[in-house]
Structure formats: C-alpha cells, structure tokens
Coordinates of C-alpha atoms in Angstrom, one line a residue:
M883 CA -5.0 -27.1 -8.5
L884 CA -4.2 -26.1 -4.7
R885 CA -1.7 -27.9 -2.8
T886 CA -2.1 -28.9 0.2
L887 CA -0.3 -28.0 3.4
D888 CA -1.4 -30.0 6.8
L889 CA -0.5 -28.5 10.1
R890 CA -2.9 -30.7 11.7
G891 CA -1.1 -32.4 15.3
S892 CA 1.7 -30.2 15.3
R893 CA 2.4 -26.8 17.1
P894 CA 4.7 -24.7 15.2
T895 CA 6.7 -22.3 16.7
P896 CA 6.5 -18.8 15.3
A897 CA 10.0 -19.0 13.5
D898 CA 8.9 -22.6 12.1
L899 CA 5.4 -20.9 11.6
L900 CA 7.6 -17.6 9.6
A901 CA 9.4 -20.9 7.0
L902 CA 6.2 -22.3 6.2
V903 CA 4.2 -19.4 4.7
P904 CA 3.4 -19.9 1.1
R905 CA 5.3 -17.1 -0.8
A906 CA 5.9 -15.8 -4.4
E907 CA 9.2 -16.3 -6.2
T908 CA 9.9 -13.0 -7.0
D909 CA 13.3 -11.3 -5.4
V910 CA 13.3 -7.6 -5.2
T911 CA 16.9 -8.0 -4.7
A912 CA 17.9 -9.6 -8.0
A913 CA 15.7 -6.3 -9.5
L914 CA 17.8 -3.6 -7.6
A915 CA 20.5 -3.5 -10.1
P916 CA 18.4 -3.1 -13.2
A917 CA 16.2 -0.7 -11.6
G918 CA 19.2 1.4 -10.2
R919 CA 20.5 1.7 -14.1
I920 CA 17.2 2.7 -15.3
I921 CA 17.2 5.4 -12.5
D922 CA 20.5 6.7 -13.4
E923 CA 19.3 7.3 -17.0
V924 CA 16.5 9.2 -15.8
R925 CA 18.9 11.4 -13.7
E926 CA 21.4 12.0 -16.4
H927 CA 19.3 11.9 -19.2
G928 CA 15.7 13.5 -18.0
E929 CA 12.7 13.4 -20.7
Q930 CA 15.1 11.5 -23.0
A931 CA 15.5 8.7 -21.0
L932 CA 11.8 8.4 -20.1
L933 CA 10.7 8.2 -23.7
D934 CA 13.3 5.8 -24.9
Q935 CA 12.3 3.8 -21.6
A936 CA 8.5 3.8 -22.5
E937 CA 9.6 2.7 -26.0
R938 CA 11.7 0.0 -24.5
F939 CA 9.5 -1.4 -21.7
D940 CA 6.0 -0.2 -23.0
G941 CA 6.3 -0.9 -26.5
V942 CA 5.9 2.9 -27.7
R943 CA 6.8 6.2 -27.7
P944 CA 4.7 9.0 -25.9
E945 CA 4.7 12.0 -27.9
A946 CA 5.6 13.9 -24.4
I947 CA 5.9 12.5 -21.1
R948 CA 3.8 15.8 -19.2
V949 CA 0.0 15.0 -20.6
P950 CA -1.7 18.1 -21.6
A951 CA -4.5 19.5 -19.4
A952 CA -6.5 19.4 -22.4
E953 CA -6.2 16.0 -22.5
L954 CA -6.8 14.8 -18.9
Q955 CA -10.2 17.1 -19.6
A956 CA -11.0 15.6 -22.7
A957 CA -10.9 12.2 -21.2
L958 CA -13.3 13.1 -18.2
D959 CA -15.7 14.5 -20.6
T960 CA -16.1 11.5 -22.6
L961 CA -16.0 9.0 -19.2
A962 CA -18.8 6.5 -19.8
P963 CA -21.7 7.9 -17.0
E964 CA -21.9 4.8 -15.5
V965 CA -18.4 4.7 -14.7
R966 CA -17.7 8.2 -13.6
S967 CA -21.2 7.9 -11.4
A968 CA -19.4 4.3 -9.6
V969 CA -16.2 6.3 -9.3
E970 CA -17.7 9.5 -7.8
S971 CA -19.5 7.1 -5.3
T972 CA -16.2 5.4 -4.5
I973 CA -14.2 8.8 -3.8
A974 CA -17.4 10.2 -1.6
R975 CA -16.8 7.0 0.6
V976 CA -13.4 6.9 0.5
R977 CA -12.9 10.5 1.3
E978 CA -15.3 9.7 4.4
A979 CA -13.0 7.0 5.5
S980 CA -10.3 8.7 5.4
A981 CA -11.2 11.6 7.2
A982 CA -11.4 9.7 10.2
Q983 CA -7.4 8.6 10.0
V984 CA -6.5 12.4 10.5
P985 CA -5.3 12.7 14.0
A986 CA -6.7 15.6 16.1
P987 CA -4.2 17.9 17.6
V988 CA -3.6 17.3 21.4
T989 CA -2.1 19.5 24.3
T990 CA -0.3 18.0 27.3
V991 CA -0.4 20.2 30.4
L992 CA 2.8 18.2 32.3
A993 CA 3.0 21.1 34.7
P994 CA 1.9 25.2 35.0
G995 CA 3.8 26.4 32.2
A996 CA 4.7 23.2 31.2
V997 CA 3.1 22.1 27.5
V998 CA 3.9 19.9 24.8
E999 CA 1.4 19.7 21.5
Q1000 CA 1.3 17.1 19.2
R1001 CA 0.6 17.8 15.8
W1002 CA 0.4 16.6 12.6
Q1003 CA 1.9 18.0 9.0
P1004 CA 1.2 16.9 5.7
V1005 CA 4.4 16.4 3.5
E1006 CA 4.0 19.6 1.0
R1007 CA 4.4 17.2 -2.5
V1008 CA 4.0 13.7 -3.1
G1009 CA 4.2 11.4 -6.4
L1010 CA 1.3 8.5 -7.1
Y1011 CA 2.1 5.9 -9.1
V1012 CA -0.7 3.9 -10.7
P1013 CA 0.4 0.9 -12.5
G1014 CA -0.6 -0.1 -15.7
G1015 CA 0.1 -4.1 -17.2
K1016 CA -2.7 -6.6 -16.9
A1017 CA -5.5 -4.1 -15.8
V1018 CA -6.5 -1.1 -15.5
Y1019 CA -6.7 1.0 -12.5
P1020 CA -8.9 4.0 -11.8
S1021 CA -9.5 2.9 -8.3
S1022 CA -6.0 3.3 -7.4
V1023 CA -5.9 7.2 -8.6
V1024 CA -8.6 7.7 -5.7
M1025 CA -7.1 5.1 -3.5
N1026 CA -3.6 7.2 -4.0
V1027 CA -4.9 10.6 -4.3
V1028 CA -7.9 10.8 -1.7
P1029 CA -6.3 10.3 1.3
A1030 CA -3.4 12.8 0.6
Q1031 CA -6.3 15.4 -0.2
V1032 CA -7.4 14.6 2.9
A1033 CA -4.4 15.0 4.6
G1034 CA -3.8 18.3 3.5
V1035 CA -0.7 17.5 0.6
R1036 CA -0.9 20.5 -1.2
S1037 CA 1.2 19.6 -4.6
I1038 CA -0.1 15.8 -6.3
A1039 CA 1.5 14.3 -9.2
L1040 CA 0.6 11.5 -10.5
A1041 CA 2.0 8.7 -13.0
S1042 CA 1.3 5.8 -15.0
P1043 CA 2.8 4.3 -18.0
A1044 CA 2.1 5.3 -21.8
Q1045 CA -0.2 2.5 -23.0
A1046 CA 0.3 1.6 -26.7
D1047 CA -3.3 0.5 -27.4
H1048 CA -3.6 4.1 -26.7
G1049 CA -1.3 5.5 -28.9
G1050 CA 1.3 6.5 -26.0
R1051 CA -1.1 8.3 -24.0
I1052 CA -2.0 6.6 -20.6
H1053 CA -5.1 4.8 -20.1
P1054 CA -8.1 7.6 -21.0
T1055 CA -9.8 6.1 -17.7
I1056 CA -7.0 7.1 -15.8
A1057 CA -6.6 10.5 -17.2
A1058 CA -10.5 11.2 -16.4
V1059 CA -10.1 10.0 -12.7
A1060 CA -7.4 12.6 -12.6
A1061 CA -9.3 15.1 -14.0
L1062 CA -12.3 14.6 -11.7
L1063 CA -9.6 14.4 -8.6
G1064 CA -8.7 18.0 -9.6
V1065 CA -5.1 16.2 -10.0
D1066 CA -3.1 18.2 -13.3
E1067 CA 0.0 17.2 -12.9
V1068 CA -0.3 13.9 -14.8
Y1069 CA 3.0 11.9 -16.3
A1070 CA 3.1 9.1 -18.6
M1071 CA 5.9 7.2 -17.5
G1072 CA 6.4 4.0 -15.9
G1073 CA 8.1 1.6 -13.6
A1074 CA 11.6 2.1 -11.9
G1075 CA 12.0 5.3 -14.1
A1076 CA 9.2 6.5 -12.9
I1077 CA 9.9 6.5 -9.1
G1078 CA 13.7 7.7 -10.2
A1079 CA 11.5 10.8 -11.6
F1080 CA 9.3 11.5 -8.7
A1081 CA 12.5 11.2 -6.4
Y1082 CA 15.1 13.3 -8.0
G1083 CA 12.6 15.4 -10.2
V1084 CA 13.0 16.1 -13.9
P1085 CA 13.6 20.1 -14.5
G1086 CA 13.2 19.8 -18.1
I1087 CA 9.3 18.6 -17.5
G1088 CA 8.8 21.1 -14.5
L1089 CA 8.8 17.9 -12.8
D1090 CA 10.1 18.6 -9.3
P1091 CA 11.2 16.2 -6.2
V1092 CA 8.9 14.4 -4.0
Q1093 CA 8.8 13.8 -0.5
R1094 CA 6.8 10.9 -0.7
V1095 CA 6.3 8.5 -3.2
T1096 CA 3.2 6.1 -3.3
G1097 CA 1.4 3.3 -5.3
P1098 CA 1.7 -0.3 -6.0
G1099 CA 3.7 -1.6 -8.9
N1100 CA 5.9 -4.7 -10.3
V1101 CA 9.3 -6.1 -8.6
F1102 CA 11.0 -3.0 -10.2
V1103 CA 8.9 -0.4 -8.9
A1104 CA 9.3 -2.1 -5.8
A1105 CA 13.2 -2.3 -6.2
A1106 CA 13.5 1.4 -7.4
K1107 CA 11.1 2.2 -3.9
R1108 CA 13.8 0.5 -1.9
L1109 CA 16.6 2.4 -3.9
V1110 CA 15.2 5.8 -3.5
A1111 CA 14.2 5.7 0.2
G1112 CA 17.1 7.5 1.4
V1113 CA 16.2 10.1 -1.0
T1114 CA 11.9 10.4 -0.5
G1115 CA 9.6 9.1 1.4
I1116 CA 7.9 5.5 0.4
D1117 CA 4.6 3.9 1.7
A1118 CA 5.7 -0.2 1.0
E1119 CA 7.7 -2.0 -1.5
A1120 CA 4.2 -3.5 -3.0
G1121 CA 4.5 -6.7 -4.6
P1122 CA 2.1 -9.6 -6.5
T1123 CA -1.6 -9.5 -4.4
D1124 CA -2.2 -11.8 -1.9
I1125 CA -5.4 -13.4 0.2
L1126 CA -5.8 -15.1 2.9
V1127 CA -8.9 -16.6 4.2
I1128 CA -10.0 -18.1 7.5
A1129 CA -13.0 -20.1 7.0
D1130 CA -14.6 -23.1 9.5
A1131 CA -17.4 -25.8 8.6
G1132 CA -20.2 -23.2 8.4
A1133 CA -18.3 -21.3 5.7
N1134 CA -19.8 -21.2 1.8
P1135 CA -17.7 -22.9 0.0
D1136 CA -18.6 -20.9 -3.0
F1137 CA -18.1 -17.8 -1.3
V1138 CA -14.5 -18.7 -0.5
A1139 CA -13.5 -20.1 -4.0
A1140 CA -14.9 -17.0 -5.8
D1141 CA -13.0 -14.9 -3.3
L1142 CA -9.7 -16.8 -3.9
V1143 CA -9.9 -16.5 -7.5
S1144 CA -10.5 -12.6 -7.5
Q1145 CA -7.4 -12.0 -6.5
A1146 CA -5.6 -14.7 -8.5
E1147 CA -6.5 -12.8 -11.9
H1148 CA -4.5 -9.7 -10.5
D1149 CA -1.5 -11.6 -11.5
E1150 CA 0.4 -15.6 -12.0
L1151 CA 2.1 -14.5 -8.7
A1152 CA -0.5 -13.9 -7.1
A1153 CA -1.0 -15.6 -3.6
S1154 CA -4.8 -17.1 -2.6
V1155 CA -4.5 -19.1 0.8
L1156 CA -7.2 -20.9 2.5
V1157 CA -6.6 -21.8 6.1
T1158 CA -9.5 -24.0 7.5
D1159 CA -10.0 -26.6 10.4
S1160 CA -12.7 -28.3 8.4
V1161 CA -11.4 -30.9 5.8
E1162 CA -14.9 -31.1 4.5
L1163 CA -14.9 -27.3 3.3
A1164 CA -11.6 -28.0 2.3
D1165 CA -12.9 -30.7 -0.6
A1166 CA -15.8 -28.2 -0.9
V1167 CA -13.8 -25.1 -2.2
R1168 CA -11.7 -27.3 -4.0
A1169 CA -14.7 -28.7 -6.0
R1170 CA -16.1 -25.2 -6.4
L1171 CA -12.3 -23.6 -7.3
E1172 CA -12.4 -26.1 -10.6
V1173 CA -16.0 -25.1 -11.7
R1174 CA -14.9 -20.9 -11.2
V1175 CA -11.3 -21.3 -12.4
A1176 CA -12.9 -23.0 -15.7
A1177 CA -15.1 -20.6 -16.3
T1178 CA -13.3 -17.0 -15.5
K1179 CA -12.2 -14.9 -18.4
H1180 CA -8.7 -14.8 -16.9
S1181 CA -8.6 -18.4 -16.6
E1182 CA -5.0 -19.7 -17.1
R1183 CA -3.9 -16.7 -15.2
V1184 CA -5.6 -17.8 -12.3
R1185 CA -4.8 -21.8 -12.9
Q1186 CA -1.0 -20.4 -12.9
A1187 CA -1.5 -18.4 -9.5
I1188 CA -3.4 -20.7 -7.5
G1189 CA -1.3 -23.4 -8.5
G1190 CA 2.0 -21.7 -7.7
P1191 CA 4.1 -21.9 -4.8
Q1192 CA 3.0 -19.0 -3.3
S1193 CA -0.8 -20.2 -3.0
A1194 CA -2.3 -23.1 -0.4
L1195 CA -4.7 -24.7 1.0
V1196 CA -3.6 -24.8 4.6
L1197 CA -5.2 -27.6 7.4
V1198 CA -4.9 -26.4 10.8
D1199 CA -6.4 -28.3 14.1
D1200 CA -8.7 -25.0 15.4
L1201 CA -9.1 -21.1 14.5
E1202 CA -6.2 -20.1 17.4
Q1203 CA -4.1 -21.9 15.2
A1204 CA -5.3 -20.5 12.1
A1205 CA -4.7 -17.1 13.8
A1206 CA -1.2 -18.1 14.6
F1207 CA -0.5 -18.7 10.7
T1208 CA -2.3 -15.8 9.6
N1209 CA 0.1 -13.6 11.8
A1210 CA 3.5 -15.8 10.2
F1211 CA 1.9 -14.6 6.7
G1212 CA 0.7 -11.2 7.1
P1213 CA -1.8 -11.3 4.2
E1214 CA -2.5 -8.1 2.6
H1215 CA -6.3 -9.1 2.4
L1216 CA -7.5 -11.2 5.3
E1217 CA -11.2 -12.7 5.2
I1218 CA -12.8 -14.1 7.9
Q1219 CA -15.6 -16.3 7.6
V1220 CA -16.4 -18.2 10.8
A1221 CA -19.4 -18.7 13.2
D1222 CA -17.9 -15.9 15.2
P1223 CA -15.5 -13.7 13.2
D1224 CA -14.9 -11.5 16.1
A1225 CA -13.1 -14.1 18.5
V1226 CA -10.6 -14.6 15.5
L1227 CA -10.7 -11.0 14.9
A1228 CA -9.2 -10.6 18.4
R1229 CA -6.0 -13.1 17.6
V1230 CA -4.8 -11.4 14.4
E1231 CA -2.3 -9.0 14.5
N1232 CA -0.9 -9.0 11.2
A1233 CA -2.8 -8.1 8.5
G1234 CA -3.0 -5.0 5.8
A1235 CA -7.0 -4.6 5.8
I1236 CA -9.9 -7.2 7.4
F1237 CA -12.8 -8.4 6.0
L1238 CA -15.3 -10.0 8.3
G1239 CA -18.3 -12.4 7.8
P1240 CA -19.5 -13.5 4.3
Y1241 CA -20.8 -10.6 3.0
S1242 CA -17.3 -8.6 3.2
P1243 CA -15.5 -9.6 0.1
V1244 CA -12.1 -8.4 -0.3
S1245 CA -13.6 -7.2 -3.9
L1246 CA -15.9 -4.6 -1.8
G1247 CA -12.6 -3.2 -0.1
D1248 CA -11.0 -2.9 -3.7
Y1249 CA -13.8 -0.5 -5.0
A1250 CA -16.9 0.7 -2.5
A1251 CA -15.9 -0.2 0.9
G1252 CA -14.7 3.1 1.7
S1253 CA -11.5 1.3 2.9
N1254 CA -7.9 1.5 1.0
H1255 CA -6.8 -1.0 -1.7
V1256 CA -3.0 0.0 -1.6
L1257 CA -1.6 -2.0 1.1
P1258 CA 1.5 -4.1 2.3
T1259 CA 1.9 -7.5 0.0
G1260 CA 4.6 -10.3 0.7
G1261 CA 4.2 -10.5 4.7
T1262 CA 5.3 -6.6 5.0
A1263 CA 1.8 -6.1 6.8
R1264 CA 4.1 -8.1 9.7
H1265 CA 5.5 -4.6 10.1
V1266 CA 3.9 -1.9 7.2
A1267 CA 0.6 -0.3 7.3
G1268 CA -1.7 0.1 4.1
L1269 CA -1.9 3.5 2.9
S1270 CA -4.2 6.1 4.7
A1271 CA -4.2 9.7 5.2
A1272 CA -1.7 8.6 7.9
T1273 CA 1.0 8.3 5.0
F1274 CA 1.3 11.8 4.2
L1275 CA 1.3 13.1 7.6
R1276 CA 4.3 13.7 10.1
P1277 CA 3.7 13.8 13.8
Q1278 CA 5.8 16.8 15.2
Q1279 CA 6.1 17.9 19.1
V1280 CA 6.1 21.5 19.8
V1281 CA 7.4 22.2 23.4
R1282 CA 6.5 25.3 25.1
Y1283 CA 7.8 26.0 28.6
D1284 CA 7.6 28.9 30.6
E1285 CA 10.6 30.3 32.8
Q1286 CA 9.2 28.7 36.1
A1287 CA 8.3 25.1 34.3
L1288 CA 11.8 25.5 32.8
R1289 CA 13.2 26.2 36.5
E1290 CA 11.9 23.2 38.0
V1291 CA 12.8 20.9 35.8
A1292 CA 16.7 22.2 35.6
P1293 CA 17.9 20.0 38.3
V1294 CA 16.6 16.9 35.8
V1295 CA 18.2 18.3 32.9
A1296 CA 21.4 19.0 35.1
A1297 CA 21.7 15.7 36.2
L1298 CA 21.1 13.7 33.0
S1299 CA 23.5 16.1 30.9
S1300 CA 26.3 15.3 33.7
E1301 CA 25.8 11.8 33.6
E1302 CA 26.1 11.3 29.9
D1303 CA 29.4 13.7 29.9
L1304 CA 27.4 16.4 28.4
P1305 CA 27.8 19.2 30.5
A1306 CA 27.0 22.3 27.7
H1307 CA 23.3 20.7 27.5
G1308 CA 22.8 21.4 31.1
E1309 CA 24.7 25.0 31.1
A1310 CA 22.3 25.7 28.2
V1311 CA 19.8 25.3 30.8
T1312 CA 20.8 27.2 33.9
A1313 CA 22.5 29.7 31.6
R1314 CA 19.2 31.0 31.4
F1315 CA 19.0 31.6 35.5
E1316 CA 22.4 33.1 36.3
S1317 CA 22.3 36.5 37.6

C-alpha cells in the first residue's frame, strides 16, 4: 500500500533529495491555458460567464451569483447548536493566535532628528476562497476570515462553489459561518472563474476588484492564482494536501497510521509520508494502515492516495537524515513523534505547520488548535509561509529627518549618488542647504 524509499547507508546531497522526494502527479502549468480562458470569459461576460461556468463545472445554475443577506442569516439560524458551538470555539482560538502575528510598530532613532518608523498596513480589500468538491469546509471560512479581520482588513468578499445538492446555493454551513463572522459579501462561484472575478471585479453584481486573494483550491484555482498574481496579491498556489510524519521506535504505530489516513481522505492526490529510522515501527505502521484504511468511510479514496507516487515510507539512518529529507520535502503538515521532538525541531527549516508529540495531530490544527490550516502545499513551504494575519499586512517604512540630521548625512548621499552617476539625487539634498 505504501511504497518504500530506503535512504539508509547513503548521504544524498540537498539536490539529490529534491529529486527523490515523492510528489503528486499534478501540473499547474498544464492548467494555465484553460484557466486563462475561464478568466477571460469572466472578464468579458461577467455574471453570465460565472453562471455558465457553475452549470458546466458544478452541475447546477444558481439563481444569482451574489448570495442574499437573508439567505446567510437563514443558514445561521438553522445551524445545528453543536456545530455553532464548535465553530465559535474555533473562531476564538484562531483569533487569539492570529493576534499574536500582528507585529508592533517600531521606531528606530538612528541619530538625533533621524528617525525611521516601521508600520504594518493592512490591505483594504480581500477575496477569500472556500473550496467545495469532496467535502464542506466551514473551518476554511474561519481560517481565511479571522486573520484578515485581525489584520484590520475593512472589506472582505468570500466565494464558494454553487452546490447541486443545495439547489445552486453555496453550502448552508459555509453561509452560516460567513454570517457568524459578519461577512455579508458572499458569492456562489468557484474555480478559476472565482479567482478571476476577485482579481478583475464584476461590476454587474457589485463585485469590486480585491488586493489579495487567499484560500485553497484545486489545480485550476492554483493556475488562476498564478495568472492573476501580477494584478492582485495571492497567498500561495495551494494544491493537494500533504502530511509528513517523523517517527522513531518509541512512536505509537496506530497514532501514526491514523494521522496518515486523516490527510489521505482529502483527495486521491493527497500525500502521506512517514520518515523513520526504525524498521520495526515501519512494519507496525504498515499493519495498522491496512486495518485503518479498510475501516474508514472514504476507504477507496484513502487507498489511492496512500498507494500513489506522492506517498512513501522513507527509511533513514538517523533523525538528522530524517530532518534533511523533511527540509527537501517541505511538508504542508509536519508531525514529529520522537523521544526528543525539540531536538528534531531544531533541525527543521521548511514546513507549513509543525505538530510536536503524540497528542498534537494534524487534525487538531485543522480545527481547534488555534493555528491556521491554510498552508503551503507541494513543497512550496520551502519558500512560502502559511496564511496568517501577516498575509494581509504590508510593511511600510516612514522616514522622519529634520534639517540637522539631513545635513549630517548629506555627504553620504552625495558620494553614493556621484558614484552611481546620478548627480541629481545628491543635488536634491544639497539644494536644501544652499544660501
């Protein structure tokens, strides 16, 4: 079920490891052309194109793209009390953890009268995408909206695909959580068309362009994000989910197997990877996987994911090599289930979110840990951070110099501008001191 990659007795270079890591067989570049055509349809035909696309891709034609406020409130009114309570608990935890991600303004005094202030300015308007497909993701509404609100974003639009099972409306739980969070600009649109609508706007339905688009989605959403990145900001090109577990001989094999299955149930292209220095643990995890995969609700989907080329059991000589492999893989979710997790953590550089110890499973982070579950996938954690309040903030430096402070630094400006053959730069300073 889970193929083996045996690195024992070798010390691959970082370049070798990058070539070895298992990946899903998805190609965003192959989706660029069709995603571009979908975006162009929206730019040219607006709501009509979005309605046609819903009918074509989601199997249903909504009555309208903009979700009425009354529909949002009705969904909230009928939300099951236990679900509402769980959502409210998650909101509170994510809000508190997100608040810690907002940097404080800093003032640096370089000399008397020479001050540089660092401030963090939120973007004014964002478009948040909540996928549909194989599951419903009210938690993704929380994970997108709360950090934006904490950052101080004033205008929030949310999109989720129309659902054939709900008569062309977005899923009522998505609508309810949006209402609970005070988001009343909601659209029944999905895929590349939704990303294009956010980036360029749809005047006919009052959808103004946004400054940043965030949220996970399929390969066409990822392709659309790449295409609009020069027009609006994006968080990352999210793809199929992945989990990597580093475990030693002392780890509980059933815990490890359960966690690998938990992410595999998302999608047939989801990646589940175990890295261990213990053959005994590897064998025990294989045995538990057989039992858990057979028993889980989405057994066939899980079996395809765990048996796919993107999943593997990686045998290493030691935990140092495990960390090196992990840094090359750049997991979206990293679990460290070893005797001394902090020692391994110290060697890890690249990961979206990290879960330490046997009682910090990824599923906790998906819902109730307080961390954000919108994370970089497909190895992009090597250069991209997960969604946070910082996603919606821009660092800006404010410069305050008085006359004496400028006079003192004028020779520096003059010397460097002369060396760069940009004399007017220096003259813009010296002009202030000519009698």
